[in-house]
PDB file of C-alpha atoms in Angstrom:
ATOM      1  CA  MET A 256      14.851   3.958  16.515  1.00  0.00           C
ATOM      2  CA  GLN A 257      14.251   7.000  18.683  1.00  0.00           C
ATOM      3  CA  HIS A 258      14.489  10.718  18.102  1.00  0.00           C
ATOM      4  CA  ASP A 259      13.463  13.541  20.399  1.00  0.00           C
ATOM      5  CA  SER A 260      10.876  14.853  17.910  1.00  0.00           C
ATOM      6  CA  ILE A 261       9.074  11.517  17.556  1.00  0.00           C
ATOM      7  CA  GLU A 262       9.006  10.170  21.115  1.00  0.00           C
ATOM      8  CA  ASN A 263       5.477  11.423  21.744  1.00  0.00           C
ATOM      9  CA  VAL A 264       4.060  10.742  18.280  1.00  0.00           C
ATOM     10  CA  PRO A 265       1.791   7.681  18.066  1.00  0.00           C
ATOM     11  CA  ALA A 266       3.601   5.025  16.052  1.00  0.00           C
ATOM     12  CA  GLU A 267       0.573   4.485  13.816  1.00  0.00           C
ATOM     13  CA  ARG A 268       0.605   8.137  12.767  1.00  0.00           C
ATOM     14  CA  LEU A 269       4.373   8.364  12.400  1.00  0.00           C
ATOM     15  CA  HIS A 270       4.698   5.274  10.221  1.00  0.00           C
ATOM     16  CA  LEU A 271       1.767   6.178   8.000  1.00  0.00           C
ATOM     17  CA  ALA A 272       3.035   9.725   7.477  1.00  0.00           C
ATOM     18  CA  ALA A 273       6.435   8.254   6.581  1.00  0.00           C
ATOM     19  CA  ALA A 274       4.805   5.966   4.027  1.00  0.00           C
ATOM     20  CA  TYR A 275       3.123   8.947   2.351  1.00  0.00           C
ATOM     21  CA  ARG A 276       6.449  10.767   2.126  1.00  0.00           C
ATOM     22  CA  LEU A 277       8.207   7.674   0.772  1.00  0.00           C
ATOM     23  CA  ILE A 278       5.569   7.100  -1.909  1.00  0.00           C
ATOM     24  CA  ALA A 279       6.116  10.712  -3.002  1.00  0.00           C
ATOM     25  CA  HIS A 280       9.892  10.337  -2.677  1.00  0.00           C
ATOM     26  CA  PHE A 281       9.904   7.405  -5.100  1.00  0.00           C
ATOM     27  CA  GLY A 282       7.488   9.089  -7.507  1.00  0.00           C
ATOM     28  CA  LEU A 283       4.562   6.738  -6.925  1.00  0.00           C
ATOM     29  CA  ASP A 284       2.003   9.410  -5.975  1.00  0.00           C
ATOM     30  CA  ASP A 285      -0.730  10.888  -8.171  1.00  0.00           C
ATOM     31  CA  SER A 286      -1.361  14.557  -7.338  1.00  0.00           C
ATOM     32  CA  ILE A 287      -3.744  14.662  -4.343  1.00  0.00           C
ATOM     33  CA  PHE A 288      -5.305  11.316  -5.250  1.00  0.00           C
ATOM     34  CA  THR A 289      -4.804   7.687  -4.150  1.00  0.00           C
ATOM     35  CA  HIS A 290      -4.464   6.784  -0.506  1.00  0.00           C
ATOM     36  CA  ILE A 291      -2.662   4.873   2.189  1.00  0.00           C
ATOM     37  CA  SER A 292      -4.600   3.963   5.318  1.00  0.00           C
ATOM     38  CA  ALA A 293      -3.551   2.421   8.601  1.00  0.00           C
ATOM     39  CA  ARG A 294      -5.312   1.238  11.715  1.00  0.00           C
ATOM     40  CA  ALA A 295      -5.883   4.177  14.053  1.00  0.00           C
ATOM     41  CA  PRO A 296      -4.471   4.308  17.581  1.00  0.00           C
ATOM     42  CA  LYS A 297      -6.980   2.622  19.896  1.00  0.00           C
ATOM     43  CA  GLU A 298      -7.311   5.774  21.977  1.00  0.00           C
ATOM     44  CA  GLU A 299      -8.639   7.552  18.881  1.00  0.00           C
ATOM     45  CA  ALA A 300     -10.959   4.867  17.502  1.00  0.00           C
ATOM     46  CA  GLU A 301     -11.464   1.234  18.441  1.00  0.00           C
ATOM     47  CA  HIS A 302     -12.200   0.184  14.864  1.00  0.00           C
ATOM     48  CA  GLY A 303     -11.190   3.268  12.886  1.00  0.00           C
ATOM     49  CA  PHE A 304      -8.375   4.001  10.499  1.00  0.00           C
ATOM     50  CA  LEU A 305      -6.116   6.886   9.505  1.00  0.00           C
ATOM     51  CA  ILE A 306      -6.086   8.312   5.981  1.00  0.00           C
ATOM     52  CA  ASN A 307      -4.804  11.432   4.228  1.00  0.00           C
ATOM     53  CA  PRO A 308      -6.831  14.653   4.348  1.00  0.00           C
ATOM     54  CA  PHE A 309      -8.367  15.626   1.028  1.00  0.00           C
ATOM     55  CA  GLY A 310      -6.435  18.288  -0.852  1.00  0.00           C
ATOM     56  CA  LEU A 311      -2.919  17.656   0.444  1.00  0.00           C
ATOM     57  CA  ARG A 312      -0.120  16.260  -1.687  1.00  0.00           C
ATOM     58  CA  PHE A 313       1.585  13.204  -0.252  1.00  0.00           C
ATOM     59  CA  ASP A 314       4.672  15.307   0.514  1.00  0.00           C
ATOM     60  CA  GLU A 315       2.506  17.540   2.735  1.00  0.00           C
ATOM     61  CA  VAL A 316       1.109  14.771   4.927  1.00  0.00           C
ATOM     62  CA  THR A 317       2.241  14.814   8.553  1.00  0.00           C
ATOM     63  CA  ALA A 318       1.522  12.640  11.567  1.00  0.00           C
ATOM     64  CA  SER A 319      -0.882  15.208  13.023  1.00  0.00           C
ATOM     65  CA  ASN A 320      -2.906  16.080   9.916  1.00  0.00           C
ATOM     66  CA  LEU A 321      -3.883  12.485   9.127  1.00  0.00           C
ATOM     67  CA  VAL A 322      -7.644  12.071   9.447  1.00  0.00           C
ATOM     68  CA  THR A 323      -9.209   9.493  11.769  1.00  0.00           C
ATOM     69  CA  VAL A 324     -12.390   7.958  10.357  1.00  0.00           C
ATOM     70  CA  ASP A 325     -14.533   5.044  11.497  1.00  0.00           C
ATOM     71  CA  LEU A 326     -15.775   2.209   9.285  1.00  0.00           C
ATOM     72  CA  ASP A 327     -19.083   4.015   8.730  1.00  0.00           C
ATOM     73  CA  GLY A 328     -17.383   7.120   7.378  1.00  0.00           C
ATOM     74  CA  ASN A 329     -17.740   9.283  10.466  1.00  0.00           C
ATOM     75  CA  ILE A 330     -14.851  11.724  10.901  1.00  0.00           C
ATOM     76  CA  ILE A 331     -13.415  11.415  14.392  1.00  0.00           C
ATOM     77  CA  ARG A 332     -10.394  13.684  14.069  1.00  0.00           C
ATOM     78  CA  ASP A 333      -9.550  16.082  11.249  1.00  0.00           C
ATOM     79  CA  ASP A 334      -7.014  18.729  12.203  1.00  0.00           C
ATOM     80  CA  TYR A 335      -6.697  19.908   8.578  1.00  0.00           C
ATOM     81  CA  GLY A 336     -10.448  20.380   8.308  1.00  0.00           C
ATOM     82  CA  LYS A 337     -11.075  19.312   4.691  1.00  0.00           C
ATOM     83  CA  GLY A 338     -12.419  15.806   5.208  1.00  0.00           C
ATOM     84  CA  ILE A 339     -11.403  12.849   3.047  1.00  0.00           C
ATOM     85  CA  ASN A 340     -11.793  11.664  -0.532  1.00  0.00           C
ATOM     86  CA  ALA A 341     -14.977   9.589  -0.908  1.00  0.00           C
ATOM     87  CA  ALA A 342     -13.334   7.122  -3.307  1.00  0.00           C
ATOM     88  CA  GLY A 343     -10.563   6.517  -0.816  1.00  0.00           C
ATOM     89  CA  PHE A 344     -13.081   5.731   1.898  1.00  0.00           C
ATOM     90  CA  THR A 345     -14.863   3.196  -0.321  1.00  0.00           C
ATOM     91  CA  ILE A 346     -11.764   1.125  -1.051  1.00  0.00           C
ATOM     92  CA  HIS A 347     -10.007   1.386   2.295  1.00  0.00           C
ATOM     93  CA  SER A 348     -13.017   0.941   4.550  1.00  0.00           C
ATOM     94  CA  ALA A 349     -13.908  -2.201   2.606  1.00  0.00           C
ATOM     95  CA  VAL A 350     -10.574  -3.860   3.341  1.00  0.00           C
ATOM     96  CA  HIS A 351     -10.274  -2.708   6.946  1.00  0.00           C
ATOM     97  CA  ALA A 352     -13.801  -3.929   7.745  1.00  0.00           C
ATOM     98  CA  ALA A 353     -13.359  -7.337   6.095  1.00  0.00           C
ATOM     99  CA  ARG A 354      -9.748  -8.003   7.108  1.00  0.00           C
ATOM    100  CA  PRO A 355      -9.173  -6.998  10.757  1.00  0.00           C
ATOM    101  CA  GLU A 356      -5.653  -8.474  10.597  1.00  0.00           C
ATOM    102  CA  VAL A 357      -4.713  -5.854   7.999  1.00  0.00           C
ATOM    103  CA  GLY A 358      -2.931  -2.899   9.542  1.00  0.00           C
ATOM    104  CA  CYS A 359      -2.323  -0.922   6.346  1.00  0.00           C
ATOM    105  CA  VAL A 360      -3.825  -0.621   2.852  1.00  0.00           C
ATOM    106  CA  LEU A 361      -1.844   1.101   0.096  1.00  0.00           C
ATOM    107  CA  HIS A 362      -3.275   2.081  -3.295  1.00  0.00           C
ATOM    108  CA  THR A 363      -1.432   3.680  -6.220  1.00  0.00           C
ATOM    109  CA  HIS A 364      -2.019   4.954  -9.757  1.00  0.00           C
ATOM    110  CA  THR A 365       1.428   4.848 -11.372  1.00  0.00           C
ATOM    111  CA  VAL A 366       2.114   4.721 -15.105  1.00  0.00           C
ATOM    112  CA  ALA A 367       3.588   1.231 -14.785  1.00  0.00           C
ATOM    113  CA  GLY A 368       0.876  -0.034 -12.448  1.00  0.00           C
ATOM    114  CA  VAL A 369      -1.971   1.354 -14.529  1.00  0.00           C
ATOM    115  CA  ALA A 370      -0.402  -0.059 -17.688  1.00  0.00           C
ATOM    116  CA  ILE A 371      -0.122  -3.565 -16.244  1.00  0.00           C
ATOM    117  CA  SER A 372      -3.632  -3.293 -14.785  1.00  0.00           C
ATOM    118  CA  SER A 373      -4.856  -2.667 -18.333  1.00  0.00           C
ATOM    119  CA  MET A 374      -3.273  -5.861 -19.692  1.00  0.00           C
ATOM    120  CA  LYS A 375      -5.422  -8.986 -19.701  1.00  0.00           C
ATOM    121  CA  ASP A 376      -2.596 -11.268 -18.502  1.00  0.00           C
ATOM    122  CA  GLY A 377      -1.486  -9.011 -15.623  1.00  0.00           C
ATOM    123  CA  ILE A 378       1.833  -9.889 -13.977  1.00  0.00           C
ATOM    124  CA  LEU A 379       3.887 -12.442 -15.913  1.00  0.00           C
ATOM    125  CA  PRO A 380       6.481 -14.791 -14.293  1.00  0.00           C
ATOM    126  CA  LEU A 381       9.440 -13.205 -16.026  1.00  0.00           C
ATOM    127  CA  ASN A 382      11.971 -12.576 -13.246  1.00  0.00           C
ATOM    128  CA  GLN A 383      12.692 -12.970  -9.552  1.00  0.00           C
ATOM    129  CA  TRP A 384      10.828  -9.800  -8.599  1.00  0.00           C
ATOM    130  CA  SER A 385       7.647 -11.008 -10.256  1.00  0.00           C
ATOM    131  CA  LEU A 386       7.803 -14.452  -8.649  1.00  0.00           C
ATOM    132  CA  GLN A 387       7.015 -12.989  -5.241  1.00  0.00           C
ATOM    133  CA  PHE A 388       3.498 -12.498  -6.607  1.00  0.00           C
ATOM    134  CA  TYR A 389       3.171 -15.716  -8.606  1.00  0.00           C
ATOM    135  CA  ASN A 390      -0.396 -17.026  -8.268  1.00  0.00           C
ATOM    136  CA  ARG A 391      -0.726 -14.783  -5.218  1.00  0.00           C
ATOM    137  CA  ILE A 392      -2.202 -11.599  -6.651  1.00  0.00           C
ATOM    138  CA  ALA A 393      -5.935 -10.973  -6.736  1.00  0.00           C
ATOM    139  CA  THR A 394      -7.803  -9.005  -9.410  1.00  0.00           C
ATOM    140  CA  HIS A 395     -10.893  -6.826  -9.284  1.00  0.00           C
ATOM    141  CA  ASP A 396     -12.731  -5.704 -12.401  1.00  0.00           C
ATOM    142  CA  TYR A 397     -13.167  -1.987 -13.063  1.00  0.00           C
ATOM    143  CA  GLU A 398     -16.508  -0.511 -11.993  1.00  0.00           C
ATOM    144  CA  GLY A 399     -15.823   3.181 -12.561  1.00  0.00           C
ATOM    145  CA  ILE A 400     -14.532   5.649  -9.969  1.00  0.00           C
ATOM    146  CA  ALA A 401     -14.933   3.969  -6.582  1.00  0.00           C
ATOM    147  CA  LEU A 402     -17.813   6.045  -5.215  1.00  0.00           C
ATOM    148  CA  ASN A 403     -20.421   3.283  -4.980  1.00  0.00           C
ATOM    149  CA  LEU A 404     -20.316   1.769  -1.505  1.00  0.00           C
ATOM    150  CA  GLU A 405     -21.931  -1.392  -2.876  1.00  0.00           C
ATOM    151  CA  GLU A 406     -18.642  -2.128  -4.675  1.00  0.00           C
ATOM    152  CA  ARG A 407     -16.994  -2.829  -1.330  1.00  0.00           C
ATOM    153  CA  GLU A 408     -18.540  -6.281  -1.041  1.00  0.00           C
ATOM    154  CA  ARG A 409     -17.301  -7.295  -4.490  1.00  0.00           C
ATOM    155  CA  LEU A 410     -13.846  -5.835  -3.905  1.00  0.00           C
ATOM    156  CA  VAL A 411     -13.226  -7.733  -0.667  1.00  0.00           C
ATOM    157  CA  ALA A 412     -14.640 -10.923  -2.193  1.00  0.00           C
ATOM    158  CA  ASP A 413     -12.123 -10.614  -5.024  1.00  0.00           C
ATOM    159  CA  LEU A 414      -9.298  -9.783  -2.614  1.00  0.00           C
ATOM    160  CA  GLY A 415      -9.989 -12.811  -0.426  1.00  0.00           C
ATOM    161  CA  SER A 416      -6.958 -13.495   1.758  1.00  0.00           C
ATOM    162  CA  ALA A 417      -4.460 -12.032  -0.735  1.00  0.00           C
ATOM    163  CA  LYS A 418      -2.115  -9.195   0.183  1.00  0.00           C
ATOM    164  CA  THR A 419      -1.789  -7.786  -3.328  1.00  0.00           C
ATOM    165  CA  MET A 420      -4.394  -6.897  -5.917  1.00  0.00           C
ATOM    166  CA  ILE A 421      -4.571  -5.523  -9.428  1.00  0.00           C
ATOM    167  CA  LEU A 422      -7.512  -3.183  -9.791  1.00  0.00           C
ATOM    168  CA  ARG A 423      -8.132  -3.730 -13.494  1.00  0.00           C
ATOM    169  CA  ASN A 424      -7.846  -0.641 -15.705  1.00  0.00           C
ATOM    170  CA  HIS A 425      -7.174   1.338 -12.531  1.00  0.00           C
ATOM    171  CA  GLY A 426      -4.043   0.597 -10.511  1.00  0.00           C
ATOM    172  CA  LEU A 427      -2.466  -1.450  -7.729  1.00  0.00           C
ATOM    173  CA  LEU A 428      -3.333  -2.255  -4.124  1.00  0.00           C
ATOM    174  CA  THR A 429      -1.367  -3.908  -1.341  1.00  0.00           C
ATOM    175  CA  CYS A 430      -2.210  -4.638   2.272  1.00  0.00           C
ATOM    176  CA  GLY A 431      -0.135  -5.801   5.190  1.00  0.00           C
ATOM    177  CA  GLY A 432      -0.181  -6.396   8.891  1.00  0.00           C
ATOM    178  CA  THR A 433       2.009  -3.300   9.208  1.00  0.00           C
ATOM    179  CA  VAL A 434       2.712  -0.170   7.202  1.00  0.00           C
ATOM    180  CA  GLY A 435       6.151  -1.586   6.456  1.00  0.00           C
ATOM    181  CA  GLU A 436       4.756  -4.757   4.934  1.00  0.00           C
ATOM    182  CA  ALA A 437       2.251  -2.927   2.727  1.00  0.00           C
ATOM    183  CA  PHE A 438       4.957  -0.490   1.585  1.00  0.00           C
ATOM    184  CA  ALA A 439       7.482  -3.223   0.759  1.00  0.00           C
ATOM    185  CA  LEU A 440       4.891  -5.141  -1.235  1.00  0.00           C
ATOM    186  CA  MET A 441       3.971  -2.047  -3.235  1.00  0.00           C
ATOM    187  CA  TYR A 442       7.585  -1.078  -3.868  1.00  0.00           C
ATOM    188  CA  ASN A 443       8.328  -4.568  -5.193  1.00  0.00           C
ATOM    189  CA  LEU A 444       5.089  -4.751  -7.173  1.00  0.00           C
ATOM    190  CA  GLU A 445       5.876  -1.426  -8.827  1.00  0.00           C
ATOM    191  CA  ARG A 446       9.360  -2.626  -9.798  1.00  0.00           C
ATOM    192  CA  THR A 447       7.812  -5.795 -11.185  1.00  0.00           C
ATOM    193  CA  CYS A 448       5.471  -3.753 -13.379  1.00  0.00           C
ATOM    194  CA  LYS A 449       8.294  -1.521 -14.618  1.00  0.00           C
ATOM    195  CA  ALA A 450      10.481  -4.506 -15.471  1.00  0.00           C
ATOM    196  CA  GLN A 451       7.661  -6.208 -17.351  1.00  0.00           C
ATOM    197  CA  LEU A 452       6.940  -3.098 -19.397  1.00  0.00           C
ATOM    198  CA  ALA A 453      10.634  -2.720 -20.201  1.00  0.00           C
ATOM    199  CA  LEU A 454      10.796  -6.325 -21.389  1.00  0.00           C
ATOM    200  CA  LEU A 455       7.635  -6.101 -23.466  1.00  0.00           C
ATOM    201  CA  SER A 456       8.688  -2.845 -25.087  1.00  0.00           C
ATOM    202  CA  SER A 457      12.144  -4.208 -25.957  1.00  0.00           C
ATOM    203  CA  GLY A 458      10.725  -6.618 -28.491  1.00  0.00           C
ATOM    204  CA  ALA A 459      13.007  -9.363 -27.216  1.00  0.00           C
ATOM    205  CA  GLU A 460      11.752 -12.927 -26.914  1.00  0.00           C
ATOM    206  CA  LEU A 461      10.443 -13.541 -23.399  1.00  0.00           C
ATOM    207  CA  ASN A 462      11.778 -16.329 -21.189  1.00  0.00           C
ATOM    208  CA  PRO A 463       9.068 -17.074 -18.578  1.00  0.00           C
ATOM    209  CA  VAL A 464      10.013 -19.032 -15.469  1.00  0.00           C
ATOM    210  CA  PRO A 465       8.427 -22.533 -15.519  1.00  0.00           C
ATOM    211  CA  HIS A 466       5.505 -23.147 -13.161  1.00  0.00           C
ATOM    212  CA  GLU A 467       7.261 -25.457 -10.681  1.00  0.00           C
ATOM    213  CA  LEU A 468      10.237 -23.145 -10.266  1.00  0.00           C
ATOM    214  CA  ALA A 469       7.983 -20.089 -10.056  1.00  0.00           C
ATOM    215  CA  GLU A 470       5.908 -21.692  -7.295  1.00  0.00           C
ATOM    216  CA  TYR A 471       9.064 -22.799  -5.454  1.00  0.00           C
ATOM    217  CA  THR A 472      10.424 -19.244  -5.533  1.00  0.00           C
ATOM    218  CA  ALA A 473       7.107 -17.772  -4.375  1.00  0.00           C
ATOM    219  CA  LYS A 474       7.203 -20.087  -1.364  1.00  0.00           C
ATOM    220  CA  GLN A 475      10.780 -18.978  -0.666  1.00  0.00           C
ATOM    221  CA  TYR A 476       9.548 -15.377  -0.573  1.00  0.00           C
ATOM    222  CA  GLU A 477       6.762 -16.366   1.815  1.00  0.00           C
ATOM    223  CA  SER A 478       9.219 -18.064   4.150  1.00  0.00           C
ATOM    224  CA  MET A 479      11.618 -15.115   4.083  1.00  0.00           C
ATOM    225  CA  THR A 480       8.899 -12.541   4.827  1.00  0.00           C
ATOM    226  CA  LYS A 481       6.571 -14.527   7.125  1.00  0.00           C
ATOM    227  CA  ASP A 482       7.219 -12.216  10.100  1.00  0.00           C
ATOM    228  CA  ARG A 483       7.134  -8.934   8.186  1.00  0.00           C
ATOM    229  CA  GLY A 484       3.510  -8.130   9.022  1.00  0.00           C
ATOM    230  CA  ASN A 485       3.877  -8.755  12.757  1.00  0.00           C
ATOM    231  CA  PRO A 486       4.140  -5.379  14.539  1.00  0.00           C
ATOM    232  CA  ASP A 487       5.885  -7.043  17.491  1.00  0.00           C
ATOM    233  CA  ILE A 488       8.800  -8.296  15.377  1.00  0.00           C
ATOM    234  CA  PRO A 489      11.415  -5.788  14.101  1.00  0.00           C
ATOM    235  CA  ASP A 490      11.394  -5.197  10.350  1.00  0.00           C
ATOM    236  CA  PRO A 491      14.920  -4.111   9.338  1.00  0.00           C
ATOM    237  CA  GLU A 492      13.894  -3.060   5.831  1.00  0.00           C
ATOM    238  CA  TRP A 493      11.070  -0.827   7.036  1.00  0.00           C
ATOM    239  CA  GLU A 494      13.314   0.641   9.727  1.00  0.00           C
ATOM    240  CA  ALA A 495      15.760   1.571   6.974  1.00  0.00           C
ATOM    241  CA  TYR A 496      13.004   3.229   4.958  1.00  0.00           C
ATOM    242  CA  LEU A 497      11.746   5.039   8.065  1.00  0.00           C
ATOM    243  CA  ARG A 498      15.235   6.440   8.645  1.00  0.00           C
ATOM    244  CA  LEU A 499      15.291   7.618   5.029  1.00  0.00           C
ATOM    245  CA  ALA A 500      11.949   9.373   5.423  1.00  0.00           C
ATOM    246  CA  LEU A 501      12.913  11.111   8.686  1.00  0.00           C
ATOM    247  CA  LYS A 502      16.291  12.137   7.274  1.00  0.00           C
ATOM    248  CA  HIS A 503      14.843  13.843   4.200  1.00  0.00           C
ATOM    249  CA  TYR A 504      11.451  14.924   5.601  1.00  0.00           C
ATOM    250  CA  PRO A 505      11.798  15.509   9.368  1.00  0.00           C
ATOM    251  CA  ASP A 506       8.617  17.610   9.365  1.00  0.00           C
ATOM    252  CA  LEU A 507       6.526  14.454   8.779  1.00  0.00           C
ATOM    253  CA  SER A 508       6.531  13.873  12.548  1.00  0.00           C
ATOM    254  CA  GLN A 509       4.797  17.180  13.254  1.00  0.00           C
TER     255      GLN A 509
END
C-alpha cells in the first residue's frame, strides 16, 4: 500500500502510529496512559524502541512525535519534548530487552481486560475466540504501579516465550514480531474478555470446550497465523486495518 504522504515515513513509525489510532478508534485506550512500543528504525537506534510521548492521547499520536528511547531509558529523539511515562518504560523495555524477536509490545487497561485480569481463573475455554489463547497465555502477579525496574526480571520470566499475558489486577499485554501481530492478538483477546463477561453476567449455564478439542483448535490458530509476525510476509488483516487508520486519521503519518 502506497500513498504520497507516507512514502518517506519510516514503516516502523507509520505502523506504530496507526496502532495507536486504531486502539483509540476501537475504544481500547485509557486517557494518556498505557502504551504500545515498536522496534525503532535502525538509523535511529540499534537496540531502541519507539513509544508514545507522555501527555498525548492515543488519537494525537503521529509518526513524527513518537519518542525513540534505548533499553537503558535514554531519550534519543523526542520531537514533542515531554519525555515518556516511567511505568511504560518499565514494562516495554523489559520485553524488548529479553525478547529481541519481538517487534511490538501492546498494553491496555480496558474494562473487560481489567475485569478478567481480576478473576482467579482468567480466560476460560468458552468459545472459538478464547481457544486461540488456550494454555498459551502467561500471567504476572500485580506488584503495584510498574515503576520498580526490578520488576522487569520477574515480568519477563513470567512471560517466557508467550505472546499474550494477563497482568493480574491490572490489564492485558500482547507482543508480536510485527505491529500487526501484536494488534490482532490484542483485538482478539479483548473480544474474548468481553464475550466471557457477557456469558458470566447472563447467568446461563456455561458450556466449556473439552481439553482435547480446545488444544486442537489452538493448534489450528497457530498454523493459520504462523507467518503473521514475519515482517517480510504480507499480512492482509493488518493491511486492512492500516487502510482503515489512514482513511479516518490521515494526519497520523505526519
